[in-house]
């Protein structure tokens, strides 16, 4: 069997190769090929902030919260949106091909709906919804086939449990609910009953109804709760005991008036970090985002602050996603007064780069990063309010 001939390069610069081409020419050709490859990758990905023009899908009045899940199990993401006004409701948008959506159902709810979580509350394969409310309590909607949901069930609570998180806090195989309550500035935990429904809540002081996240913050296998406290300028981590109760919170400084927050590992050390929107400073028109690097014990290092621009207030919910597939989380946040979404790229040292602005129109209230068109790049969906008397919409920007 004949062997494949080897390509030989001599050690002298400019000397001949087996093909009669100089080494410098080969190197130049290789560099040119790499440049073309890099250009091709840039064109394929369209750049960090390259998105399609927003496509609008109607929802109800004053949309507030947004969440994604495959409600009909067809392999495409669907969206659920809370409508804070006229009527109080949840709108379901069914995912279609190429990242398009179709509004298919609107369900009245007995609360002023705000935050929304997609989870499994009941047995079965269908996803359920948990909706936090400014009035009356929390609503749960049991999923049915075809991206449909049963009539909402109310968990009564008159203390405005508007921000919600879910998890099995006592390890009994059932999904429990935690809420950050506005009227009493505390955290309420509602444990699921064996026969359905929820126990009366246990409460823990702290919080300010601006954010609550259930995750493992201190390295053990027990679910903890993190809340932002607008009034004391800290984030608080309640460490779980795995029996449905929580220890007294650990406080970490979080800037000025910490509000909406999202999880991400910004320094790739395997510990949970936070991106937090500082609402106090936003009122001065600065819109800073604070990065809090987790220590792995339920506390965080001093915040790294990054300004966005003098673009007015930006109180909406933020999102974290890897928008350029470099392995690092980036941040997207709504600028309510300007009708834009600010996109901030993660840079070395857990820092954020200069913002890119994407126009979405009117008043964006919440941002979601998700793969809506089934490619490898996360797209952006944001709820947009046009006032309490006219229908709002969801703006979808697909990543190029």
Short mmCIF file of C-alpha atoms in Angstrom, two decimals:
data_model
loop_
_atom_site.label_atom_id
_atom_site.label_comp_id
_atom_site.label_asym_id
_atom_site.label_seq_id
_atom_site.Cartn_x
_atom_site.Cartn_y
_atom_site.Cartn_z
CA UNK A 1 0.00 0.00 0.00
CA UNK A 2 1.38 3.37 -0.99
CA UNK A 3 1.87 5.88 1.80
CA UNK A 4 0.44 9.38 1.55
CA UNK A 5 3.39 11.79 0.87
CA UNK A 6 4.28 14.17 3.66
CA UNK A 7 4.32 17.91 3.20
CA UNK A 8 7.77 19.10 4.19
CA UNK A 9 8.71 22.56 5.35
CA UNK A 10 12.35 23.46 5.81
CA UNK A 11 13.50 25.48 8.79
CA UNK A 12 14.79 28.39 6.73
CA UNK A 13 12.49 31.31 6.15
CA UNK A 14 11.47 31.60 2.55
CA UNK A 15 12.90 28.18 1.60
CA UNK A 16 11.12 25.92 -0.83
CA UNK A 17 8.53 23.34 0.24
CA UNK A 18 7.71 20.05 -1.39
CA UNK A 19 5.22 22.00 -3.51
CA UNK A 20 7.67 24.66 -4.58
CA UNK A 21 5.95 27.35 -2.49
CA UNK A 22 7.81 29.44 0.07
CA UNK A 23 7.06 29.01 3.76
CA UNK A 24 6.17 32.68 4.10
CA UNK A 25 3.60 32.32 1.34
CA UNK A 26 2.06 29.31 3.08
CA UNK A 27 1.89 31.19 6.38
CA UNK A 28 0.36 34.22 4.67
CA UNK A 29 -2.23 32.02 3.01
CA UNK A 30 -3.01 30.38 6.35
CA UNK A 31 -3.46 33.73 8.06
CA UNK A 32 -5.70 34.89 5.26
CA UNK A 33 -7.80 31.73 5.61
CA UNK A 34 -8.14 32.30 9.35
CA UNK A 35 -9.19 35.90 8.74
CA UNK A 36 -11.82 34.74 6.27
CA UNK A 37 -13.01 32.11 8.74
CA UNK A 38 -13.30 34.71 11.48
CA UNK A 39 -15.19 36.99 9.11
CA UNK A 40 -17.49 34.14 8.21
CA UNK A 41 -18.19 33.44 11.88
CA UNK A 42 -18.91 37.14 12.48
CA UNK A 43 -21.27 37.20 9.52
CA UNK A 44 -22.94 33.98 10.65
CA UNK A 45 -23.53 35.30 14.14
CA UNK A 46 -24.25 38.86 12.97
CA UNK A 47 -22.37 40.49 15.84
CA UNK A 48 -23.15 40.64 19.55
CA UNK A 49 -26.12 43.00 19.27
CA UNK A 50 -27.38 41.95 15.84
CA UNK A 51 -31.08 41.07 16.00
CA UNK A 52 -33.98 41.15 13.60
CA UNK A 53 -36.47 43.99 13.77
CA UNK A 54 -39.01 43.41 16.54
CA UNK A 55 -42.13 41.48 15.64
CA UNK A 56 -45.13 42.35 17.81
CA UNK A 57 -47.74 39.98 19.23
CA UNK A 58 -50.80 41.36 21.06
CA UNK A 59 -51.48 40.54 24.70
CA UNK A 60 -53.62 42.30 27.33
CA UNK A 61 -53.41 45.71 28.95
CA UNK A 62 -50.27 46.65 30.88
CA UNK A 63 -48.28 43.38 30.56
CA UNK A 64 -45.97 42.87 33.53
CA UNK A 65 -44.36 39.42 33.66
CA UNK A 66 -43.20 36.88 31.07
CA UNK A 67 -42.08 33.24 31.21
CA UNK A 68 -41.33 30.50 28.67
CA UNK A 69 -42.08 26.78 28.49
CA UNK A 70 -43.10 24.10 26.02
CA UNK A 71 -46.73 23.94 27.09
CA UNK A 72 -47.97 21.63 24.33
CA UNK A 73 -44.79 19.51 24.15
CA UNK A 74 -44.18 20.10 20.44
CA UNK A 75 -40.51 21.03 20.86
CA UNK A 76 -41.11 24.79 20.53
CA UNK A 77 -41.11 27.32 23.33
CA UNK A 78 -44.39 29.03 24.19
CA UNK A 79 -44.81 32.18 26.29
CA UNK A 80 -47.05 33.13 29.20
CA UNK A 81 -47.63 36.84 29.94
CA UNK A 82 -49.40 38.47 32.89
CA UNK A 83 -51.71 41.40 32.14
CA UNK A 84 -51.93 43.78 35.08
CA UNK A 85 -55.02 45.70 33.90
CA UNK A 86 -58.39 45.39 32.16
CA UNK A 87 -58.94 42.49 32.46
CA UNK A 88 -56.67 40.88 35.02
CA UNK A 89 -55.45 37.91 33.04
CA UNK A 90 -52.71 35.64 31.67
CA UNK A 91 -52.16 35.39 27.90
CA UNK A 92 -50.63 32.28 26.31
CA UNK A 93 -48.68 32.68 23.05
CA UNK A 94 -48.04 29.44 21.21
CA UNK A 95 -44.65 28.94 19.57
CA UNK A 96 -44.62 28.37 15.82
CA UNK A 97 -41.94 27.80 13.19
CA UNK A 98 -39.04 30.27 12.75
CA UNK A 99 -39.60 31.87 16.13
CA UNK A 100 -43.08 33.18 15.41
CA UNK A 101 -45.83 33.22 18.02
CA UNK A 102 -49.60 33.03 18.02
CA UNK A 103 -51.83 34.25 20.89
CA UNK A 104 -54.13 31.31 21.64
CA UNK A 105 -55.67 31.74 25.11
CA UNK A 106 -56.31 34.45 27.70
CA UNK A 107 -57.31 33.36 31.20
CA UNK A 108 -58.91 35.75 33.72
CA UNK A 109 -57.32 35.52 37.18
CA UNK A 110 -58.68 36.70 40.56
CA UNK A 111 -55.58 38.78 41.34
CA UNK A 112 -53.68 41.72 39.90
CA UNK A 113 -51.07 39.46 38.24
CA UNK A 114 -47.43 40.43 38.27
CA UNK A 115 -44.62 37.84 38.39
CA UNK A 116 -45.06 34.44 36.70
CA UNK A 117 -43.20 31.12 36.99
CA UNK A 118 -43.46 28.00 34.81
CA UNK A 119 -43.19 24.82 36.89
CA UNK A 120 -44.83 21.49 37.80
CA UNK A 121 -47.30 22.07 40.63
CA UNK A 122 -49.47 19.06 39.87
CA UNK A 123 -48.69 15.49 38.85
CA UNK A 124 -48.45 14.92 35.12
CA UNK A 125 -46.33 15.91 32.15
CA UNK A 126 -48.00 19.24 31.42
CA UNK A 127 -46.40 22.43 32.74
CA UNK A 128 -48.27 24.59 35.24
CA UNK A 129 -48.17 28.30 36.05
CA UNK A 130 -47.71 30.13 39.35
CA UNK A 131 -48.67 33.81 39.28
CA UNK A 132 -47.86 36.36 41.99
CA UNK A 133 -50.43 39.05 42.68
CA UNK A 134 -50.57 42.57 44.01
CA UNK A 135 -54.04 41.83 45.43
CA UNK A 136 -55.80 38.79 46.91
CA UNK A 137 -52.97 36.29 46.72
CA UNK A 138 -51.29 33.82 44.35
CA UNK A 139 -52.95 32.02 41.43
CA UNK A 140 -51.97 28.59 40.12
CA UNK A 141 -53.07 27.37 36.68
CA UNK A 142 -52.90 23.65 35.96
CA UNK A 143 -51.64 22.77 32.49
CA UNK A 144 -53.70 20.74 30.05
CA UNK A 145 -52.99 19.42 26.57
CA UNK A 146 -52.67 21.82 23.65
CA UNK A 147 -51.06 24.77 25.47
CA UNK A 148 -54.24 25.16 27.52
CA UNK A 149 -54.76 25.62 31.27
CA UNK A 150 -57.51 24.94 33.77
CA UNK A 151 -59.30 27.69 35.67
CA UNK A 152 -56.99 29.37 38.20
CA UNK A 153 -56.90 28.26 41.82
CA UNK A 154 -56.39 30.99 44.42
CA UNK A 155 -53.98 30.84 47.35
CA UNK A 156 -55.44 33.65 49.48
CA UNK A 157 -53.00 36.23 50.82
CA UNK A 158 -53.86 39.88 51.32
CA UNK A 159 -50.24 41.03 51.72
CA UNK A 160 -49.36 41.43 48.02
CA UNK A 161 -47.19 38.36 47.27
CA UNK A 162 -46.27 39.77 43.87
CA UNK A 163 -42.85 38.14 43.32
CA UNK A 164 -42.80 34.33 43.39
CA UNK A 165 -40.37 31.40 43.21
CA UNK A 166 -40.95 27.66 43.37
CA UNK A 167 -39.09 24.54 44.51
CA UNK A 168 -39.35 21.46 46.69
CA UNK A 169 -38.25 23.12 49.92
CA UNK A 170 -39.01 20.16 52.23
CA UNK A 171 -38.03 17.33 49.86
CA UNK A 172 -41.40 15.61 49.86
CA UNK A 173 -41.65 15.44 46.06
CA UNK A 174 -44.16 18.28 45.81
CA UNK A 175 -43.62 21.82 44.51
CA UNK A 176 -43.78 24.56 47.14
CA UNK A 177 -44.06 28.31 46.60
CA UNK A 178 -42.16 31.24 48.11
CA UNK A 179 -43.19 34.87 47.71
CA UNK A 180 -41.66 38.26 48.41
CA UNK A 181 -44.59 40.24 49.87
CA UNK A 182 -44.96 43.96 49.31
CA UNK A 183 -47.32 45.00 52.09
CA UNK A 184 -45.41 43.36 54.95
CA UNK A 185 -41.87 43.35 53.47
CA UNK A 186 -41.31 39.72 54.33
CA UNK A 187 -40.88 36.32 52.70
CA UNK A 188 -43.75 33.83 52.82
CA UNK A 189 -43.32 30.10 52.18
CA UNK A 190 -46.37 28.02 51.21
CA UNK A 191 -45.77 24.28 51.52
CA UNK A 192 -47.78 21.95 49.28
CA UNK A 193 -50.27 19.59 50.92
CA UNK A 194 -50.35 15.89 50.15
CA UNK A 195 -53.94 16.05 48.92
CA UNK A 196 -53.54 19.27 46.94
CA UNK A 197 -53.50 22.93 47.86
CA UNK A 198 -51.06 24.70 50.14
CA UNK A 199 -50.54 25.23 53.85
CA UNK A 200 -50.86 28.66 55.46
CA UNK A 201 -47.52 30.40 54.92
CA UNK A 202 -44.58 30.57 57.28
CA UNK A 203 -43.06 34.04 57.18
CA UNK A 204 -39.54 35.44 57.51
CA UNK A 205 -38.69 39.13 57.96
CA UNK A 206 -36.88 40.92 55.15
CA UNK A 207 -37.36 41.53 51.46
CA UNK A 208 -39.27 44.27 49.68
CA UNK A 209 -41.21 42.53 46.88
CA UNK A 210 -38.69 43.40 44.19
CA UNK A 211 -37.12 39.97 43.53
CA UNK A 212 -37.04 36.42 44.87
CA UNK A 213 -34.99 33.51 43.50
CA UNK A 214 -34.87 29.89 44.68
CA UNK A 215 -31.48 28.22 44.14
CA UNK A 216 -28.55 26.62 45.96
CA UNK A 217 -26.34 29.49 47.10
CA UNK A 218 -24.14 27.92 49.78
CA UNK A 219 -22.90 24.75 48.13
CA UNK A 220 -25.08 22.18 49.87
CA UNK A 221 -27.98 20.30 48.30
CA UNK A 222 -30.69 22.32 50.01
CA UNK A 223 -32.69 24.98 48.23
CA UNK A 224 -32.16 28.50 49.52
CA UNK A 225 -34.03 31.73 48.87
CA UNK A 226 -32.50 35.03 47.76
CA UNK A 227 -34.43 38.29 47.96
CA UNK A 228 -33.44 41.85 47.15
CA UNK A 229 -34.22 44.41 49.82
CA UNK A 230 -34.80 47.84 48.33
CA UNK A 231 -35.05 49.55 51.71
CA UNK A 232 -31.81 48.28 53.29
CA UNK A 233 -29.64 48.14 50.12
CA UNK A 234 -28.79 44.46 50.51
CA UNK A 235 -29.53 41.06 49.05
CA UNK A 236 -30.54 38.47 51.60
CA UNK A 237 -30.00 34.70 51.37
CA UNK A 238 -32.20 32.46 53.53
CA UNK A 239 -30.41 29.11 53.78
CA UNK A 240 -32.75 26.16 53.54
CA UNK A 241 -32.88 23.38 56.11
CA UNK A 242 -34.51 20.92 53.64
CA UNK A 243 -37.56 20.59 55.92
CA UNK A 244 -39.44 23.59 54.54
CA UNK A 245 -37.94 26.08 56.98
CA UNK A 246 -35.09 28.56 56.52
CA UNK A 247 -32.35 30.08 58.65
CA UNK A 248 -32.04 33.77 59.37
CA UNK A 249 -30.81 35.63 56.28
CA UNK A 250 -27.24 36.48 55.40
CA UNK A 251 -27.03 40.06 54.12
CA UNK A 252 -24.68 41.32 51.41
CA UNK A 253 -24.38 44.92 50.15
CA UNK A 254 -26.01 45.37 46.75
CA UNK A 255 -25.78 49.00 45.72
CA UNK A 256 -28.52 51.59 46.09
CA UNK A 257 -32.07 50.32 46.09
CA UNK A 258 -31.55 46.81 44.65
CA UNK A 259 -34.49 45.62 42.59
CA UNK A 260 -34.85 43.07 39.78
CA UNK A 261 -32.09 40.46 39.68
CA UNK A 262 -31.02 37.38 37.74
CA UNK A 263 -28.58 34.50 38.25
CA UNK A 264 -25.38 33.87 36.32
CA UNK A 265 -21.81 32.65 36.85
CA UNK A 266 -19.91 35.72 35.65
CA UNK A 267 -16.42 34.64 36.73
CA UNK A 268 -16.85 30.94 35.92
CA UNK A 269 -15.88 29.71 39.38
CA UNK A 270 -18.94 27.49 39.76
CA UNK A 271 -20.56 29.78 42.33
CA UNK A 272 -23.83 31.64 41.88
CA UNK A 273 -23.45 35.32 40.99
CA UNK A 274 -26.13 37.97 40.59
CA UNK A 275 -26.84 40.82 38.23
CA UNK A 276 -28.93 43.38 40.12
CA UNK A 277 -30.62 46.52 38.85
CA UNK A 278 -30.16 49.41 41.29
CA UNK A 279 -33.44 51.28 41.29
CA UNK A 280 -32.49 54.20 43.55
CA UNK A 281 -29.77 55.33 41.17
CA UNK A 282 -32.06 54.76 38.20
CA UNK A 283 -34.28 57.62 39.33
CA UNK A 284 -31.29 59.90 38.65
CA UNK A 285 -31.16 58.59 35.10
CA UNK A 286 -28.07 56.43 35.36
CA UNK A 287 -29.44 52.87 35.17
CA UNK A 288 -26.55 50.98 36.74
CA UNK A 289 -26.31 47.22 36.88
CA UNK A 290 -24.44 45.73 39.84
CA UNK A 291 -22.62 42.40 39.51
CA UNK A 292 -22.41 40.52 42.82
CA UNK A 293 -19.91 37.66 42.76
CA UNK A 294 -20.92 34.79 45.01
CA UNK A 295 -18.56 33.37 47.61
CA UNK A 296 -20.37 30.03 47.66
CA UNK A 297 -21.48 30.37 51.28
CA UNK A 298 -24.63 32.44 50.76
CA UNK A 299 -22.85 35.80 50.72
CA UNK A 300 -21.54 37.99 47.91
CA UNK A 301 -18.53 40.21 47.35
CA UNK A 302 -18.84 43.98 47.07
CA UNK A 303 -20.83 44.95 43.97
CA UNK A 304 -19.19 45.93 40.69
CA UNK A 305 -21.27 48.76 39.25
CA UNK A 306 -21.73 49.47 35.55
CA UNK A 307 -23.59 52.47 34.15
CA UNK A 308 -25.83 52.21 31.12
CA UNK A 309 -26.58 55.81 30.07
CA UNK A 310 -28.74 58.77 30.95
CA UNK A 311 -31.76 56.99 29.61
CA UNK A 312 -34.25 57.52 32.41
CA UNK A 313 -35.70 54.84 34.62
CA UNK A 314 -35.29 51.14 33.93
CA UNK A 315 -37.30 49.30 36.55
CA UNK A 316 -38.30 46.27 34.47
CA UNK A 317 -37.21 42.68 34.99
CA UNK A 318 -33.82 41.80 33.57
CA UNK A 319 -32.54 38.68 31.81
CA UNK A 320 -29.22 36.85 31.59
CA UNK A 321 -28.23 34.79 28.55
CA UNK A 322 -25.13 34.06 26.48
CA UNK A 323 -26.09 36.12 23.44
CA UNK A 324 -22.83 35.58 21.54
CA UNK A 325 -22.01 31.99 22.54
CA UNK A 326 -18.67 32.82 24.11
CA UNK A 327 -19.47 30.82 27.25
CA UNK A 328 -20.14 33.90 29.40
CA UNK A 329 -23.48 35.33 30.59
CA UNK A 330 -24.57 38.69 29.19
CA UNK A 331 -27.25 41.02 30.59
CA UNK A 332 -30.38 42.44 28.96
CA UNK A 333 -32.46 45.08 30.73
CA UNK A 334 -35.49 47.18 29.74
CA UNK A 335 -35.32 50.98 29.70
CA UNK A 336 -38.94 51.85 30.32
CA UNK A 337 -38.94 55.55 29.47
CA UNK A 338 -36.95 55.14 26.28
CA UNK A 339 -38.67 52.14 24.71
CA UNK A 340 -35.38 50.27 24.45
CA UNK A 341 -33.59 47.19 25.74
CA UNK A 342 -29.98 47.65 26.83
CA UNK A 343 -27.71 44.71 26.04
CA UNK A 344 -24.45 44.47 28.02
CA UNK A 345 -21.74 42.01 27.10
CA UNK A 346 -19.74 40.22 29.78
CA UNK A 347 -16.05 41.05 29.63
CA UNK A 348 -13.01 39.68 31.53
CA UNK A 349 -12.97 40.29 35.25
CA UNK A 350 -16.76 39.87 35.63
CA UNK A 351 -17.17 43.27 34.01
CA UNK A 352 -19.77 44.47 31.55
CA UNK A 353 -19.06 46.30 28.32
CA UNK A 354 -20.67 49.40 26.88
CA UNK A 355 -24.38 48.88 26.23
CA UNK A 356 -26.00 48.26 22.88
CA UNK A 357 -29.54 49.58 22.56
CA UNK A 358 -32.37 47.72 20.84
CA UNK A 359 -35.60 49.59 20.12
CA UNK A 360 -38.77 47.75 21.14
CA UNK A 361 -41.25 50.65 21.47
CA UNK A 362 -43.43 52.28 24.15
CA UNK A 363 -42.70 50.97 27.67
CA UNK A 364 -40.81 47.67 27.95
CA UNK A 365 -41.45 46.08 31.34
CA UNK A 366 -39.74 42.67 31.37
CA UNK A 367 -37.10 40.93 29.25
CA UNK A 368 -36.69 37.23 28.52
CA UNK A 369 -33.75 35.54 26.80
CA UNK A 370 -34.76 32.22 25.19
CA UNK A 371 -34.20 30.17 22.03
CA UNK A 372 -37.48 30.83 20.30
CA UNK A 373 -36.50 29.72 16.79
CA UNK A 374 -34.70 26.53 17.88
CA UNK A 375 -31.20 27.59 16.82
CA UNK A 376 -28.26 27.82 19.21
CA UNK A 377 -28.58 31.54 19.89
CA UNK A 378 -30.89 33.04 22.52
CA UNK A 379 -33.47 35.50 21.24
CA UNK A 380 -35.13 38.34 23.13
CA UNK A 381 -38.79 38.64 24.05
CA UNK A 382 -39.96 41.66 26.01
CA UNK A 383 -43.35 42.71 27.30
CA UNK A 384 -44.30 46.21 26.14
CA UNK A 385 -47.01 48.28 27.78
CA UNK A 386 -48.92 50.96 25.90
CA UNK A 387 -50.97 52.04 28.91
CA UNK A 388 -53.72 50.64 31.13
CA UNK A 389 -56.48 51.21 28.57
CA UNK A 390 -54.92 49.82 25.39
CA UNK A 391 -53.56 46.39 24.55
CA UNK A 392 -49.87 45.84 25.07
CA UNK A 393 -47.75 43.41 23.14
CA UNK A 394 -44.73 41.14 23.24
CA UNK A 395 -41.84 42.25 21.03
CA UNK A 396 -39.67 39.40 19.74
CA UNK A 397 -36.18 40.05 18.38
CA UNK A 398 -34.50 37.00 16.87
CA UNK A 399 -30.73 36.75 17.14
CA UNK A 400 -28.94 36.82 13.80
#
